[in-house]
Structure formats: C-alpha cells, structure tokens
Short mmCIF file of C-alpha atoms in Angstrom, two decimals:
data_model
loop_
_atom_site.label_atom_id
_atom_site.label_comp_id
_atom_site.label_asym_id
_atom_site.label_seq_id
_atom_site.Cartn_x
_atom_site.Cartn_y
_atom_site.Cartn_z
CA MET A 1 97.15 173.91 45.66
CA ASN A 2 93.80 174.99 44.18
CA GLU A 3 91.12 174.91 46.80
CA LEU A 4 87.45 175.20 46.07
CA PRO A 5 85.68 178.18 47.54
CA PRO A 6 83.55 177.40 50.57
CA VAL A 7 79.89 176.65 49.99
CA PRO A 8 77.84 179.64 51.10
CA THR A 9 75.70 178.83 54.10
CA ASP A 10 72.73 180.66 52.62
CA SER A 11 72.78 179.11 49.13
CA PHE A 12 69.69 178.95 46.96
CA LEU A 13 69.21 175.19 47.43
CA ARG A 14 69.67 175.38 51.19
CA ARG A 15 67.08 178.13 51.43
CA ALA A 16 64.68 176.19 49.21
CA TRP A 17 65.15 173.05 51.33
CA SER A 18 64.63 174.94 54.59
CA VAL A 19 61.46 176.56 53.21
CA TYR A 20 60.20 173.13 52.12
CA LYS A 21 60.90 171.64 55.55
CA CYS A 22 59.09 174.58 57.12
CA CYS A 23 56.02 173.83 54.96
CA LEU A 24 56.08 170.22 56.18
CA SER A 25 56.24 171.32 59.81
CA LYS A 26 53.32 170.84 62.14
CA GLU A 27 52.44 174.56 62.17
CA ASN A 28 52.41 174.99 58.38
CA TYR A 29 51.41 171.52 57.11
CA ALA A 30 47.80 172.42 56.35
CA ARG A 31 47.76 176.14 57.14
CA LEU A 32 45.45 177.78 54.62
CA SER A 33 45.45 181.22 56.19
CA GLY A 34 48.06 183.85 55.58
CA ARG A 35 50.27 184.53 52.60
CA ALA A 36 53.18 182.84 50.84
CA GLY A 37 55.78 184.44 48.60
CA ARG A 38 56.92 183.20 45.22
CA PHE A 39 60.04 181.55 46.61
CA GLU A 40 58.09 179.60 49.23
CA TYR A 41 55.49 178.51 46.67
CA TRP A 42 57.92 177.41 43.98
CA SER A 43 60.34 175.73 46.44
CA THR A 44 57.54 173.69 47.97
CA THR A 45 55.94 172.85 44.63
CA ILE A 46 59.13 171.79 42.84
CA ILE A 47 60.64 169.81 45.72
CA GLY A 48 57.27 168.20 46.53
CA HIS A 49 56.76 167.09 42.92
CA LEU A 50 60.32 165.73 42.76
CA PHE A 51 59.68 163.64 45.88
CA CYS A 52 56.44 162.35 44.35
CA LEU A 53 58.14 161.43 41.07
CA LEU A 54 61.30 159.94 42.56
CA PRO A 55 59.88 156.45 43.33
CA VAL A 56 57.98 156.07 40.04
CA PRO A 57 60.82 154.45 38.00
CA PHE A 58 61.29 151.82 40.71
CA ILE A 59 57.66 150.78 40.35
CA PHE A 60 58.16 150.03 36.67
CA ILE A 61 61.26 147.87 37.20
CA SER A 62 60.01 145.95 40.25
CA PRO A 63 58.29 142.56 40.06
CA ASN A 64 54.49 142.51 40.10
CA ILE A 65 54.25 141.25 43.67
CA LEU A 66 56.22 144.25 44.97
CA ARG A 67 53.89 146.64 43.14
CA LEU A 68 51.13 145.62 45.52
CA ILE A 69 53.25 147.12 48.30
CA GLU A 70 54.81 150.00 46.39
CA LEU A 71 51.67 151.51 44.87
CA PRO A 72 49.86 152.06 48.22
CA LEU A 73 53.08 153.48 49.68
CA LEU A 74 53.44 155.84 46.73
CA LEU A 75 49.80 156.87 47.02
CA GLY A 76 50.32 157.54 50.72
CA LEU A 77 53.42 159.62 49.94
CA ILE A 78 51.55 161.64 47.33
CA ILE A 79 48.65 162.30 49.71
CA TYR A 80 51.08 163.26 52.49
CA LEU A 81 52.96 165.70 50.23
CA ALA A 82 49.87 167.06 48.45
CA MET A 83 48.44 168.83 51.49
CA PRO A 84 51.38 171.19 52.13
CA MET A 85 51.60 171.89 48.38
CA LEU A 86 47.89 172.73 48.28
CA ALA A 87 48.21 174.86 51.43
CA VAL A 88 51.10 176.88 50.03
CA TYR A 89 49.17 177.24 46.73
CA VAL A 90 46.24 178.74 48.67
CA ARG A 91 48.57 181.07 50.57
CA ARG A 92 50.25 182.08 47.29
CA LEU A 93 46.91 183.13 45.81
CA HIS A 94 46.21 185.01 49.04
CA ASP A 95 49.50 186.88 48.60
CA VAL A 96 48.32 188.38 45.32
CA GLY A 97 44.83 189.03 46.73
CA TRP A 98 42.99 186.14 45.06
CA SER A 99 40.59 183.77 46.75
CA ALA A 100 41.36 180.05 47.02
CA TRP A 101 38.02 179.35 45.38
CA TRP A 102 39.82 179.60 42.04
CA ILE A 103 41.69 176.41 42.94
CA ALA A 104 38.45 174.76 44.02
CA ILE A 105 36.74 175.66 40.73
CA HIS A 106 39.72 174.38 38.76
CA TYR A 107 39.90 171.03 40.54
CA ALA A 108 36.12 170.59 40.75
CA VAL A 109 35.80 170.63 36.97
CA VAL A 110 38.74 168.23 36.62
CA CYS A 111 37.21 165.86 39.19
CA VAL A 112 33.79 165.94 37.50
CA VAL A 113 35.31 165.12 34.10
CA TYR A 114 37.38 162.25 35.56
CA ALA A 115 34.35 160.94 37.47
CA MET A 116 32.31 160.92 34.29
CA GLY A 117 35.09 159.02 32.55
CA ALA A 118 35.24 156.52 35.41
CA PHE A 119 31.45 156.10 35.29
CA HIS A 120 31.58 155.39 31.55
CA MET A 121 34.46 152.96 32.14
CA VAL A 122 32.45 150.99 34.71
CA GLU A 123 29.38 151.05 32.48
CA GLN A 124 31.36 149.72 29.52
CA THR A 125 33.04 147.05 31.66
CA ILE A 126 29.64 145.79 32.78
CA LEU A 127 28.38 145.73 29.19
CA TYR A 128 31.44 144.34 27.40
CA GLY A 129 33.43 142.44 30.03
CA ASP A 130 37.18 142.19 29.64
CA ASP A 131 37.71 143.61 26.14
CA ILE A 132 39.74 146.59 27.37
CA TYR A 133 40.52 147.96 23.90
CA TYR A 134 36.83 148.11 23.00
CA ILE A 135 35.96 149.59 26.40
CA LEU A 136 38.57 152.36 26.13
CA GLN A 137 37.45 153.13 22.58
CA ASN A 138 33.81 153.49 23.70
CA VAL A 139 34.73 155.61 26.72
CA TYR A 140 36.88 157.85 24.52
CA GLU A 141 33.99 158.31 22.09
CA LYS A 142 31.53 159.13 24.89
CA MET A 143 33.95 161.54 26.60
CA GLN A 144 34.94 163.36 23.41
CA PRO A 145 32.10 165.95 23.51
CA ILE A 146 32.68 166.60 27.22
CA LEU A 147 36.41 167.03 26.74
CA HIS A 148 35.80 169.25 23.73
CA TYR A 149 33.84 171.78 25.80
CA THR A 150 35.88 171.61 29.01
CA ALA A 151 39.45 171.45 27.69
CA LYS A 152 39.87 175.06 26.55
CA PRO A 153 38.37 176.73 29.64
CA MET A 154 40.49 174.49 31.86
CA GLU A 155 43.64 175.28 29.88
CA ILE A 156 42.89 179.00 30.10
CA LEU A 157 42.24 178.80 33.87
CA SER A 158 45.45 176.78 34.35
CA ILE A 159 47.48 179.40 32.48
CA ILE A 160 45.86 182.22 34.46
CA LEU A 161 46.64 180.49 37.76
CA LEU A 162 50.23 179.87 36.62
CA ILE A 163 50.63 183.55 35.76
CA VAL A 164 49.17 184.55 39.13
CA THR A 165 51.72 182.38 40.96
CA LEU A 166 54.50 184.13 39.03
CA MET A 167 53.25 187.64 39.86
CA PRO A 168 54.80 189.53 42.77
CA GLY A 169 52.67 189.63 45.88
CA ASN A 170 50.74 192.65 47.06
CA PRO A 171 53.25 194.81 48.98
CA LYS A 172 50.53 196.12 51.28
CA LYS A 173 48.38 194.39 53.84
CA ASN A 174 45.35 192.72 52.27
CA LYS A 175 42.39 190.80 53.70
CA TYR A 176 44.59 187.68 54.02
CA GLY A 177 47.27 189.25 56.21
CA GLU A 178 50.55 191.11 56.24
CA PRO A 179 52.93 190.94 53.25
CA VAL A 180 55.55 188.22 53.27
#
C-alpha cells in the first residue's frame, strides 16, 4: 500500500505561521525596536494581508443591512492586524540599517494626497449636492495636478522600500541591535 510521507514538523508554512503568531503576541505586537529578518517580514506581511482580504468577498454578497455590521468589524480587523505588520516593517528596515522615517515619509505623502482628495470631495458635495458623477469628475480634475507631481516620487519610493525589504540584513551589529 502506498503511504504518503509524513509531513515535516518544520515545514515552510508551519514556520511562517509560527512567526506570524509570534508577531501577534503581546511582546511583539507593537515592538518597533530591534530587527526582523526577511522571513519574519514576508511571513507577517503576506499572512496579515490574506487575513485582511479574506472577509472582503462576503461583504459584497451579503445584504445591505449586514454590511452595517460587517464593515466596522472588517475595519477593526484591519486596524488590529496593521500594527504588527507596521512594527515588523520598521524592524525590517532596522535590519538593513535604515531608519523607520522612510515609512513615515512614504505614508505622510499618501495621507496628505488622500486628505486633499477628501477635502475636495466634501467641498464639491456642499456645492453640487447629490450628483456623485459630477462631484467625482470635479474632484478628479482638481486632483490631477497634485497626482501628476506626487505619483512618480511615490512610486520610486515604494520600489526602493520594496527592494530594501528584499535585501539581506546587515550581518553585524548596527545601531538597532544584534543581527537576527
């Protein structure tokens, strides 16, 4: 009889899951100090994003009344899972010797652009009422110059940060701690 080989106890998925659970633990949940290796960063990021995306299809197929319950729960889940992902992102940059201010700069520009879009959306809603197509068209036209000048630098910074997370960590002690 053909028997399947036993599942190794230290398989890739088991290690990734244990690293993810460790990042959700009380000690590591929001720990911004120290260093994180590539495996810890990518395990936490991929599994965290999968958990955030998992409930999204159910929101689209549920009745409208349930969306009032599901959307706040999903937002709570995303906020709960975002902190360990951000913390491991900071520690990953520390591992290669970079400051976490790069993340702050990246997200600050994104937040400013979205805030400006939201401001224009509110302004247009006050001026034009419920005509959502006209409002979105006006907001798009007002945001076009801003997006034109911020899109390329943000894309370049995103690519640089992606490359940095793929780089091996500094094998020696740096100002953020011992190597992982």
